[in-house]
Coordinates of C-alpha atoms in Angstrom, one line a residue:
Chain A
M75 CA 2.4 -29.0 -7.3
N76 CA -0.2 -26.5 -8.2
L77 CA 0.3 -22.8 -8.3
S78 CA -2.7 -22.4 -6.0
A79 CA -0.6 -23.5 -3.3
L80 CA 1.4 -20.9 -3.5
D81 CA -1.1 -18.2 -2.6
D82 CA 1.3 -16.3 0.2
C83 CA 3.8 -15.9 -2.2
F84 CA 1.8 -13.4 -4.7
E85 CA 1.0 -11.3 -1.7
G86 CA 3.8 -8.9 -2.3
V87 CA 5.4 -9.2 1.0
I88 CA 8.7 -10.7 0.2
P89 CA 9.9 -9.0 -3.4
S90 CA 10.5 -11.7 -5.9
I91 CA 13.0 -11.9 -8.0
L92 CA 13.4 -13.0 -11.9
A93 CA 16.5 -14.3 -13.6
T94 CA 17.0 -13.8 -17.4
A95 CA 19.3 -14.5 -19.9
S96 CA 20.4 -12.5 -22.8
E97 CA 21.2 -14.2 -26.7
E98 CA 24.6 -14.6 -25.7
G99 CA 23.8 -16.2 -22.5
V100 CA 24.8 -13.4 -20.2
P101 CA 22.4 -13.4 -17.2
N102 CA 20.5 -10.7 -15.7
I103 CA 18.6 -10.0 -12.5
S104 CA 15.6 -7.8 -12.0
Y105 CA 13.6 -7.3 -8.6
L106 CA 9.8 -7.1 -9.1
S107 CA 7.6 -5.5 -6.9
H108 CA 4.0 -7.2 -8.0
V109 CA 3.9 -11.2 -9.3
A110 CA 0.3 -12.2 -9.5
R111 CA -1.1 -15.5 -10.3
V112 CA -3.3 -15.4 -13.5
D113 CA -4.4 -19.6 -13.2
D114 CA -3.0 -22.3 -12.3
R115 CA -0.2 -22.4 -15.1
H116 CA 0.5 -18.5 -15.5
I117 CA 1.5 -15.8 -13.2
A118 CA 2.3 -11.6 -14.7
L119 CA 4.8 -9.4 -13.6
S120 CA 5.0 -6.1 -13.5
N121 CA 7.3 -4.2 -15.9
Q122 CA 8.1 -1.0 -14.3
F123 CA 11.8 -0.3 -15.1
F124 CA 13.6 -3.1 -16.6
G125 CA 14.5 -2.3 -20.5
K126 CA 17.6 -5.1 -20.2
T127 CA 15.1 -7.6 -19.0
M128 CA 12.6 -7.0 -21.6
A129 CA 15.8 -7.2 -24.2
N130 CA 16.5 -10.9 -22.7
L131 CA 12.9 -12.2 -22.5
R132 CA 12.3 -11.1 -26.9
A133 CA 15.6 -12.8 -27.3
N134 CA 15.5 -15.8 -24.9
P135 CA 12.0 -16.2 -23.4
R136 CA 13.1 -18.7 -20.5
A137 CA 13.8 -17.5 -16.9
E138 CA 13.5 -18.4 -13.5
V139 CA 11.0 -16.2 -10.7
L140 CA 12.5 -16.8 -7.5
V141 CA 9.2 -16.5 -5.0
V142 CA 8.8 -16.4 -1.4
D143 CA 5.7 -17.3 0.8
G144 CA 5.3 -14.2 2.7
A145 CA 3.6 -16.2 5.9
I146 CA 6.6 -18.7 6.2
G147 CA 9.3 -17.3 4.4
R148 CA 10.1 -21.2 2.3
Q149 CA 11.5 -20.0 -1.3
Y150 CA 10.2 -21.4 -4.6
R151 CA 11.9 -21.7 -7.9
L152 CA 9.4 -21.0 -10.9
D153 CA 11.0 -22.2 -14.4
V154 CA 9.0 -19.6 -16.8
V155 CA 8.7 -19.3 -20.0
W156 CA 7.2 -15.3 -21.0
L157 CA 4.8 -15.5 -23.7
R158 CA 3.6 -11.8 -24.5
E159 CA 3.3 -8.3 -22.9
D160 CA 0.4 -6.9 -22.0
S161 CA -1.0 -3.2 -21.5
E162 CA -4.5 -3.8 -21.4
G163 CA -7.0 -6.5 -20.3
P164 CA -8.4 -7.7 -16.8
V165 CA -4.8 -8.6 -15.9
F166 CA -3.3 -5.5 -16.3
E167 CA -5.9 -3.7 -14.2
R168 CA -5.3 -6.2 -11.4
I169 CA -1.8 -5.9 -11.1
S170 CA -2.5 -1.8 -12.0
A171 CA -4.7 -1.6 -9.6
A172 CA -2.2 -3.6 -6.7
L173 CA 0.8 -1.5 -7.6
N174 CA -1.2 1.6 -7.6
A175 CA -2.4 0.8 -3.7
S176 CA 1.3 0.6 -3.0
S177 CA 2.4 3.2 -4.6
A178 CA -0.2 5.5 -4.4
Q179 CA -0.4 5.7 -0.6
I180 CA 2.9 7.3 -0.7
G181 CA 2.1 9.5 -3.8
M182 CA 4.2 8.2 -6.4
A183 CA 1.3 6.7 -8.9
D184 CA 2.6 8.7 -11.5
V185 CA 6.3 7.9 -11.0
M186 CA 5.7 4.1 -10.5
R187 CA 2.9 3.8 -13.1
L188 CA 2.6 -0.1 -14.8
T189 CA 3.5 0.1 -18.5
S190 CA 2.7 -3.0 -18.9
V191 CA 2.4 -6.8 -17.4
G192 CA 4.3 -9.9 -18.8
L193 CA 2.3 -12.9 -18.9
F194 CA 4.5 -15.9 -18.2
R195 CA 4.0 -19.8 -18.3
V196 CA 5.2 -21.8 -15.4
D197 CA 6.4 -24.8 -16.4
G198 CA 8.2 -26.1 -13.0
I199 CA 7.6 -25.5 -9.0
H200 CA 10.7 -26.1 -6.9
P201 CA 10.2 -25.6 -3.4
L202 CA 13.3 -25.5 -1.9
P203 CA 14.4 -27.0 1.5
H204 CA 15.6 -25.6 4.8
P205 CA 19.0 -24.6 5.3
S206 CA 18.9 -26.5 8.7
G207 CA 17.5 -29.6 6.5
E208 CA 14.5 -29.9 9.0
E209 CA 11.6 -27.6 8.3
P210 CA 10.0 -25.9 11.2
P211 CA 6.6 -26.7 12.3
P212 CA 4.0 -24.7 10.3
P213 CA 2.4 -21.6 11.7
A214 CA -1.2 -22.4 13.8
P215 CA -4.1 -22.4 11.5
R216 CA -6.0 -18.8 11.6
D217 CA -9.9 -18.6 13.3
P218 CA -12.1 -19.0 10.8
I219 CA -13.7 -15.8 9.4
L220 CA -17.4 -16.6 9.1
P221 CA -18.8 -16.7 12.1
R222 CA -16.9 -12.7 12.9
L223 CA -18.1 -12.2 9.5
A224 CA -21.8 -12.6 10.4
A225 CA -21.9 -11.1 14.0
A226 CA -20.1 -7.8 11.9
I227 CA -23.1 -7.7 9.8
A228 CA -25.8 -8.5 12.3
A229 CA -24.4 -5.6 14.4
I230 CA -24.2 -3.5 11.9
G231 CA -27.7 -4.5 10.8
S232 CA -28.9 -3.8 14.1
Q233 CA -28.7 0.2 13.9
T234 CA -31.2 2.4 12.7
E235 CA -29.6 5.8 12.3
S236 CA -26.6 7.0 10.3
A237 CA -24.4 7.7 13.2
G238 CA -24.6 4.5 15.1
V239 CA -24.3 2.9 11.2
V240 CA -21.4 4.7 11.2
E241 CA -19.9 3.9 14.6
A242 CA -20.1 0.4 13.5
A243 CA -19.4 0.0 10.1
L244 CA -15.7 1.3 11.7
S245 CA -16.1 -0.9 15.5
Q246 CA -17.2 -3.9 12.8
T247 CA -14.3 -3.7 10.4
C248 CA -11.9 -3.7 13.4
A249 CA -13.7 -6.9 14.8
L250 CA -14.1 -8.5 11.9
L251 CA -10.1 -8.4 10.7
N252 CA -8.6 -8.3 14.0
C253 CA -7.0 -4.7 13.4
P254 CA -7.0 -1.8 15.7
A255 CA -7.5 1.2 13.3
A256 CA -10.4 1.8 10.3
V257 CA -11.3 5.1 8.3
L258 CA -14.7 5.1 6.6
F259 CA -14.7 7.6 3.8
Q260 CA -17.2 8.8 1.5
H261 CA -17.4 9.8 -1.8
D262 CA -17.3 13.8 -3.1
P263 CA -18.4 14.0 -6.8
A264 CA -18.1 17.0 -7.2
R265 CA -14.5 17.5 -5.8
G266 CA -13.3 13.8 -7.1
T267 CA -12.2 13.1 -3.7
L268 CA -12.9 10.9 -0.8
F269 CA -13.1 12.5 2.3
T270 CA -13.1 11.3 6.0
V271 CA -16.2 10.7 7.7
A272 CA -15.1 9.1 10.7
S273 CA -12.4 7.4 11.8
R274 CA -11.2 4.5 15.0
G275 CA -8.1 3.7 16.1
Y276 CA -6.4 7.1 15.9
P277 CA -4.9 9.7 18.3
A278 CA -7.1 12.3 15.9
S279 CA -10.1 11.7 13.8
G280 CA -9.2 13.4 10.8
A281 CA -12.8 14.0 10.3
G282 CA -12.9 16.1 7.1
S283 CA -9.5 14.7 5.6
E284 CA -9.4 14.4 1.9
L285 CA -8.1 12.0 -0.5
A286 CA -8.3 11.9 -4.4
L287 CA -9.8 9.3 -5.9
G288 CA -7.0 6.7 -7.1
E289 CA -4.6 8.0 -4.0
G290 CA -3.4 5.5 -1.2
V291 CA -5.1 2.4 -0.3
A292 CA -8.5 3.7 -0.1
G293 CA -8.3 6.0 -3.3
A294 CA -7.3 2.8 -5.2
A295 CA -10.1 1.0 -3.8
A296 CA -12.8 3.4 -4.8
A297 CA -11.3 3.9 -8.4
S298 CA -11.2 -0.1 -8.8
G299 CA -14.0 -1.0 -7.1
Q300 CA -11.7 -4.0 -6.3
V301 CA -10.1 -4.5 -2.7
Q302 CA -6.9 -3.2 -2.2
R303 CA -4.7 -4.8 0.3
V304 CA -0.8 -4.0 1.6
S305 CA 1.1 -6.6 3.5
D306 CA 4.4 -4.5 3.9
A307 CA 3.9 -1.2 3.9
S308 CA 7.6 -0.1 5.3
R309 CA 8.7 -1.8 1.8
V310 CA 6.6 0.4 -0.1
Y311 CA 7.8 3.3 1.7
R312 CA 11.8 2.5 1.5
F313 CA 11.2 1.6 -1.9
A314 CA 9.5 4.9 -3.1
A315 CA 11.8 6.8 -0.9
A316 CA 14.6 5.2 -3.6
I317 CA 12.6 6.2 -6.5
R318 CA 11.6 9.6 -5.1
A319 CA 15.7 10.3 -3.8
S320 CA 16.7 9.3 -7.5
T321 CA 13.5 11.2 -9.6
G322 CA 12.9 14.3 -6.9
A323 CA 9.2 13.6 -7.2
E324 CA 7.2 15.7 -4.2
D325 CA 4.9 15.0 -1.5
I326 CA 1.3 16.0 -1.3
T327 CA 0.7 17.8 1.7
P328 CA -3.3 17.6 2.5
A329 CA -4.9 20.4 4.1
I330 CA -6.6 18.2 7.1
P331 CA -4.1 15.5 8.2
L332 CA -5.3 11.8 7.3
P333 CA -5.8 9.7 10.1
G334 CA -2.9 7.0 9.8
L335 CA -1.3 4.9 12.0
E336 CA 2.8 5.2 12.8
G337 CA 4.6 2.0 11.4
A338 CA 1.3 0.4 9.9
Q339 CA 2.3 -2.5 7.8
S340 CA -0.4 -3.8 6.5
R341 CA -3.4 -1.9 4.9
I342 CA -6.4 -2.8 3.2
A343 CA -9.5 -1.1 1.7
A344 CA -13.0 -2.2 0.4
P345 CA -15.3 0.3 -2.0
L346 CA -18.4 1.1 -0.6
V347 CA -20.8 0.6 -3.4
V348 CA -24.9 0.7 -3.5
R349 CA -26.5 0.3 -6.5
G350 CA -23.8 0.7 -8.8
Q351 CA -23.0 4.0 -7.1
L352 CA -19.7 4.5 -5.3
W353 CA -20.5 5.6 -2.2
G354 CA -16.7 5.8 0.0
A355 CA -14.7 3.7 0.8
I356 CA -13.9 1.6 4.0
F357 CA -10.2 1.2 5.1
A358 CA -8.1 -0.7 7.8
E359 CA -4.8 -0.9 9.2
S360 CA -2.5 -2.6 11.5
E361 CA 1.1 -3.0 12.7
E362 CA 1.3 -6.3 12.1
R363 CA 2.7 -7.4 8.6
F364 CA 1.0 -9.8 6.6
L365 CA -2.4 -9.5 8.5
F366 CA -4.5 -9.4 5.7
R367 CA -5.0 -12.4 3.8
S368 CA -7.0 -13.2 0.7
E369 CA -9.9 -14.4 2.5
D370 CA -10.1 -11.2 4.6
E371 CA -10.2 -9.7 1.6
L372 CA -13.7 -11.2 0.6
A373 CA -15.0 -10.7 3.7
L374 CA -14.6 -7.0 3.9
R375 CA -16.0 -7.2 0.9
V376 CA -19.1 -8.7 2.0
F377 CA -18.8 -6.9 4.7
A378 CA -18.6 -3.3 3.0
D379 CA -21.9 -3.9 0.4
H380 CA -24.0 -4.6 3.7
A381 CA -22.6 -1.6 4.9
A382 CA -22.9 0.5 2.4
S383 CA -26.6 -0.7 2.2
T384 CA -27.6 0.3 5.8
L385 CA -25.6 3.6 5.7
L386 CA -27.9 4.3 2.4
L387 CA -30.7 3.1 4.2
A388 CA -30.3 5.1 7.2
E389 CA -29.8 8.2 5.5
A390 CA -33.0 7.8 3.6
L391 CA -35.0 6.5 6.1
A392 CA -33.9 10.0 8.7
A393 CA -36.1 11.8 10.2
E394 CA -37.1 14.8 7.9
G395 CA -38.2 17.3 10.9
P396 CA -40.8 19.9 10.5
A397 CA -41.2 21.4 7.2
A398 CA -40.9 24.9 8.7
S399 CA -37.9 25.1 11.4
P400 CA -38.8 26.5 14.7
M401 CA -38.0 29.8 15.7
T402 CA -35.9 29.8 18.6
A403 CA -37.0 32.2 21.8
A404 CA -33.8 34.8 21.9
R405 CA -30.7 34.9 20.8
P406 CA -27.9 33.5 23.5
A407 CA -26.3 36.7 25.7
F408 CA -22.9 36.5 25.1
Q409 CA -20.3 38.1 26.8
P410 CA -18.7 41.6 24.6
G411 CA -16.1 40.2 23.0
N412 CA -16.8 36.7 22.4
G413 CA -17.8 37.4 19.0
F414 CA -15.4 34.7 16.2
R415 CA -15.1 35.6 12.6
V416 CA -16.3 33.0 9.7
V417 CA -15.0 33.5 6.6
H418 CA -16.5 31.4 4.0
Y419 CA -14.7 30.7 0.9
S420 CA -17.2 30.1 -2.2
F421 CA -15.3 28.9 -5.0
D422 CA -14.6 26.1 -2.7
D423 CA -16.8 26.2 -0.1
S424 CA -13.7 26.6 2.4
V425 CA -14.5 27.8 5.9
F426 CA -11.9 29.4 8.0
I427 CA -12.6 30.4 11.8
D428 CA -10.8 33.5 13.0
D429 CA -8.4 32.6 10.7
Q430 CA -7.9 28.8 11.2
Y431 CA -9.4 26.2 8.9
L432 CA -12.1 24.1 9.1
I433 CA -13.4 22.5 6.5
R434 CA -14.2 22.4 2.8
G435 CA -17.0 21.2 0.5
V436 CA -20.3 20.4 1.1
A437 CA -19.9 20.3 4.6
G438 CA -18.1 23.7 4.7
R439 CA -21.3 25.2 3.1
L440 CA -23.6 23.6 5.3
L441 CA -21.9 25.6 8.2
A442 CA -22.1 28.8 6.1
Y443 CA -25.3 28.4 5.8
L444 CA -26.5 27.4 9.2
L445 CA -24.6 30.3 10.9
G446 CA -25.7 33.0 8.3
R447 CA -29.0 31.9 9.0
Y448 CA -28.5 32.7 12.8
E449 CA -26.9 35.8 11.6
T450 CA -30.0 37.4 10.1
E451 CA -32.8 35.4 11.8
G452 CA -31.3 34.3 15.2
R453 CA -32.5 31.0 14.8
T454 CA -30.2 28.1 16.6
E455 CA -32.6 25.2 15.4
F456 CA -33.0 23.9 12.2
S457 CA -34.8 20.7 10.5
N458 CA -33.4 18.5 8.0
R459 CA -35.9 19.5 5.1
E460 CA -35.3 22.6 5.4
I461 CA -31.6 22.1 4.9
R462 CA -32.5 19.7 2.0
L463 CA -34.3 22.0 0.2
A464 CA -32.1 25.3 1.0
P465 CA -31.4 26.3 -2.6
E466 CA -28.1 27.9 -1.5
L467 CA -26.7 24.5 -0.2
R468 CA -27.2 22.7 -3.7
L469 CA -27.3 19.5 -2.2
P470 CA -28.3 16.9 -4.7
D471 CA -31.4 16.4 -5.5
Y472 CA -31.8 13.2 -4.2
K473 CA -30.7 11.4 -1.4
D474 CA -27.8 13.6 -0.3
N475 CA -25.8 11.7 2.5
L476 CA -27.1 14.8 4.6
E477 CA -26.7 12.9 8.1
T478 CA -22.9 12.0 7.2
R479 CA -22.0 15.5 6.2
L480 CA -23.6 16.8 9.3
L481 CA -21.7 13.5 11.6
L482 CA -18.6 14.8 10.0
L483 CA -19.0 18.5 10.5
R484 CA -19.9 17.9 14.2
Q485 CA -16.6 15.7 14.5
R486 CA -14.2 18.7 12.9
L487 CA -16.1 21.4 15.0
E488 CA -15.3 19.0 18.4
E489 CA -11.8 18.3 17.6
K490 CA -10.8 22.3 16.6
S491 CA -12.9 23.3 19.8
A492 CA -14.8 25.7 17.5
P493 CA -16.7 28.4 19.0
V494 CA -19.8 26.5 17.5
R495 CA -20.5 23.6 17.8
I496 CA -24.2 21.4 16.3
E497 CA -26.1 19.1 18.6
R498 CA -29.4 17.2 18.3
A499 CA -32.7 18.8 18.7
G500 CA -35.1 16.0 18.3
R501 CA -36.0 14.2 15.0
G502 CA -35.0 15.7 12.2
L503 CA -33.8 18.4 14.5
L504 CA -30.3 20.1 15.2
R505 CA -29.3 22.9 17.1
L506 CA -26.4 25.1 17.2
A507 CA -24.7 25.7 20.4
L508 CA -22.9 28.9 20.1
S509 CA -20.4 30.2 22.8
G510 CA -20.2 33.5 20.9
S511 CA -21.4 35.6 18.1
P512 CA -20.3 34.6 14.7
R513 CA -19.3 37.1 12.0
V514 CA -19.6 35.6 8.8
E515 CA -18.3 36.8 5.7
V516 CA -18.5 35.6 2.1
I517 CA -15.4 35.6 -0.2
A518 CA -16.8 35.2 -3.3
T519 CA -14.0 34.5 -5.9
Chain B
M197 CA 36.7 -3.0 -14.8
H198 CA 37.3 -2.0 -11.0
L199 CA 34.9 -0.7 -8.6
G200 CA 35.8 2.5 -6.7
S201 CA 35.9 2.5 -2.3
E202 CA 32.4 3.8 -2.0
I203 CA 30.9 0.4 -3.2
A204 CA 33.7 -1.6 -1.6
T205 CA 32.1 0.2 1.6
F206 CA 28.7 -0.4 0.3
L207 CA 29.5 -4.4 -0.2
R208 CA 30.6 -4.4 3.9
G209 CA 27.0 -3.3 5.0
P210 CA 24.0 -5.4 5.6
I211 CA 23.3 -6.0 1.9
L212 CA 21.4 -8.7 0.3
M213 CA 22.7 -10.5 -3.0
T214 CA 21.2 -12.2 -5.8
I215 CA 23.0 -14.2 -8.1
G216 CA 21.7 -14.7 -11.8
T217 CA 23.5 -17.9 -13.6
R218 CA 22.7 -20.1 -16.8
D219 CA 23.0 -23.5 -17.7
A220 CA 24.5 -24.8 -21.3
E221 CA 21.3 -24.1 -22.9
G222 CA 20.7 -20.8 -22.0
R223 CA 18.1 -21.1 -19.0
P224 CA 18.9 -19.1 -16.0
T225 CA 18.2 -19.8 -12.6
V226 CA 18.1 -17.0 -9.5
A227 CA 20.0 -17.9 -6.1
R228 CA 21.2 -16.3 -2.9
G229 CA 24.8 -15.1 -1.8
S230 CA 26.0 -15.4 1.7
G231 CA 28.6 -12.6 1.8
V232 CA 30.9 -11.1 -0.5
A233 CA 34.6 -9.5 -0.6
L234 CA 35.8 -7.1 -2.7
S235 CA 39.6 -7.6 -3.9
Q236 CA 42.2 -4.7 -3.0
D237 CA 42.2 -3.5 -6.6
G238 CA 38.1 -3.7 -7.0
T239 CA 38.2 -6.1 -9.8
C240 CA 37.0 -9.2 -8.1
A241 CA 34.3 -9.9 -6.2
T242 CA 34.3 -12.8 -4.0
I243 CA 31.1 -14.2 -3.3
L244 CA 30.1 -16.7 -1.1
I245 CA 27.1 -19.3 -1.8
S246 CA 25.5 -22.2 0.0
E247 CA 25.6 -24.9 -3.0
F248 CA 23.1 -26.9 -0.1
L249 CA 20.5 -24.1 -1.6
W250 CA 21.7 -23.6 -4.9
P251 CA 23.0 -26.5 -5.8
D252 CA 21.9 -25.5 -10.0
C253 CA 23.9 -22.1 -9.4
I254 CA 26.9 -23.7 -8.9
A255 CA 26.4 -26.6 -11.8
N256 CA 26.2 -23.2 -13.8
L257 CA 28.9 -21.5 -12.6
R258 CA 31.3 -24.6 -13.1
D259 CA 30.1 -25.3 -16.3
N260 CA 30.5 -21.8 -17.9
G261 CA 31.2 -19.1 -15.5
R262 CA 28.8 -16.3 -16.7
V263 CA 27.6 -14.8 -13.5
A264 CA 24.8 -11.7 -13.0
A265 CA 25.3 -9.9 -9.4
T266 CA 23.0 -7.3 -7.5
F267 CA 23.6 -5.9 -4.3
V268 CA 21.0 -4.2 -2.4
R269 CA 20.5 -2.6 0.9
P270 CA 17.2 -3.6 2.1
D271 CA 16.7 -0.5 4.1
S272 CA 17.2 1.9 1.3
Y273 CA 17.0 -0.2 -1.9
R274 CA 20.0 1.3 -3.0
A275 CA 21.4 -1.3 -5.6
F276 CA 24.2 -2.1 -8.4
Q277 CA 24.5 -5.0 -10.4
V278 CA 28.1 -6.4 -11.8
K279 CA 28.5 -8.6 -15.2
G280 CA 31.4 -11.0 -15.3
H281 CA 33.1 -14.6 -14.8
A282 CA 33.2 -16.3 -12.1
L283 CA 35.2 -19.3 -11.6
V284 CA 34.7 -21.4 -8.4
R285 CA 36.4 -23.1 -5.4
A286 CA 36.3 -24.5 -2.2
V287 CA 36.3 -21.6 0.9
R288 CA 39.2 -21.0 3.0
D289 CA 38.4 -20.8 6.9
D290 CA 38.5 -17.1 7.1
E291 CA 35.8 -17.0 4.5
L292 CA 33.7 -19.7 6.2
A293 CA 33.4 -17.7 9.1
Q294 CA 32.8 -14.5 7.1
A295 CA 29.8 -16.2 6.0
R296 CA 28.6 -17.0 9.2
D297 CA 29.0 -13.3 10.6
Y298 CA 27.0 -12.2 7.3
V299 CA 24.3 -14.2 7.8
L300 CA 24.0 -13.3 11.7
M301 CA 24.8 -9.5 10.6
S302 CA 22.1 -9.5 7.8
R303 CA 19.4 -11.5 9.7
A304 CA 19.8 -9.0 12.3
F305 CA 19.4 -6.0 10.0
L306 CA 16.4 -7.6 8.5
V307 CA 14.7 -8.4 11.8
S308 CA 15.1 -4.7 12.2
L309 CA 12.9 -3.6 9.5
G310 CA 10.1 -5.6 10.9
V311 CA 11.1 -9.6 8.8
P312 CA 10.2 -12.1 11.0
G313 CA 13.8 -13.8 11.8
S314 CA 12.5 -17.6 11.2
M315 CA 11.3 -16.3 7.7
V316 CA 15.3 -15.5 7.0
D317 CA 16.5 -18.6 8.3
W318 CA 15.0 -20.1 4.8
W319 CA 16.6 -17.8 2.9
L320 CA 20.1 -17.0 4.2
T321 CA 23.0 -19.9 5.5
A322 CA 26.5 -20.6 5.9
R323 CA 25.6 -24.3 5.2
D324 CA 28.3 -25.8 2.3
V325 CA 29.2 -22.3 1.3
V326 CA 32.1 -22.5 -1.6
A327 CA 33.8 -19.2 -3.0
A328 CA 33.2 -17.9 -6.5
D329 CA 35.6 -15.3 -7.7
C330 CA 33.7 -12.9 -9.9
G331 CA 36.1 -10.9 -12.4
I332 CA 33.7 -7.8 -12.9
E333 CA 33.4 -7.0 -16.3
R334 CA 30.4 -4.4 -16.2
A335 CA 28.6 -2.4 -13.4
F336 CA 25.4 -0.9 -13.4
E337 CA 22.9 1.2 -11.2
Q338 CA 20.2 -0.9 -9.8
T339 CA 18.3 1.6 -7.1
P340 CA 14.3 1.3 -8.5
G341 CA 13.8 4.7 -10.6
P342 CA 14.4 6.2 -14.1
R343 CA 18.4 5.3 -13.4
A344 CA 17.6 1.7 -13.2
G345 CA 20.2 0.2 -15.7
R346 CA 22.2 3.2 -15.9
A347 CA 26.4 1.9 -16.6
I348 CA 28.9 2.6 -14.0
P349 CA 31.6 4.0 -15.6

């Protein structure tokens, strides 16, 4: 029997257990949050908290690991011999990233940071019998994923504009992975965060919500450049709650709530990378336990690469509109008393409308610019070309993801029922739709 | 040493238990328990173990009696570990009934946490249980976190 047949044991679904014995022959038990298969004869265990285990292994490297198939429940005893601890290198990086995906999603990355991984040689694999004496029938095989991957890539490839690509990225991720909810994040290098461009399958889109790089499953995927998966999120939460109770670690509260499924058990995220540059991440989740398998990881990786290229291409080929933005004939007439107050804090470009937080970062700067122009010039129409060239917007001089920023801003304004909306006014043109007269105040601090 | 009433109450709840033993050459092995009861004075934990699933564990206990046992609540991860020496004996009828009750209770509890019952059926059983009377010599905190490993006085 080969370790590669035990892949479903190394998914972190059911905790593994390690038994060691001291030099004097005193046994010890520890629970392991992550066991990874290194190759056909070696496994690596996360070493987070256990001092006794380490002392035992140094004195007596023979140990046993009990692992459980996360799909079926079958148990295996592995005869192992501890070889060494690694605190760097590819195996350490892989387990560290997987562990961060779990612990970061509950804001515990620092508390649960991995110090080293133990490398073990596996000398024997012993499957345990079913207590009934009869093995239950194996579960039905899963549908092959390749046809769904081909369909997803074809669907996103047929889109020409950013809005359509974003929508297809979300709907096709759900179709590919048979899951109800997905989020598209974009990287904001200036802030070192990911922000939600759009989502699918949630009561509120969460557009504009932010996630630090390395935080959560999506943040871990973006930071590591690897697909990240969690198969039993409830266990991660319970585990973290135990640690939090015993360390007093604090929660992190984002300004806009991130979209999230209550009771989600399976989570997966892939980085979106084009030409070696991080564009963002695609994230998906489901209430079903252990829904995403290693083949889903590979399929999402392939789909994410296509989605990232298609997103960038849609931006690059987006209509620019005329060089000079058209003048609007007349300011709309508003009922007296229909004005609204816009406060733009220039230090982080956060924008508040009537004291309610709306958005920050590039999207905040964009909105402040558009409303400021309206105030001084009375214009409601703007061309993409003008926006890209406006020096006060400080957009990066190459392709700046303007389309996705506008998409996000549009959604956020709609969700907040803001007195200003952004509409398309033609190729490369947008229009402000106002239901009152804005008074823009810039606070430079 | 003896364990206090708070731990005795904890042990009556829906906990999972893991038993560590080692053979004459010092090679350790893992097993799962199918029920536990603490003696009145708190000095001895009787752990029920399926010899059908865990013959090596029972053989080790018969050989040298060295034992480590971990008790954990799967909902809160609250856990502690005891160490000592155990003597193996046949179960009484009431202990067999206790093992059956334990399997039903723990299975239901794990199912309530989202673990499929068909998976639990691989792990917990009252089949061929024997009793291991473990004299408790030391006890340690094992709830995940920085206090894990700290001795319980």
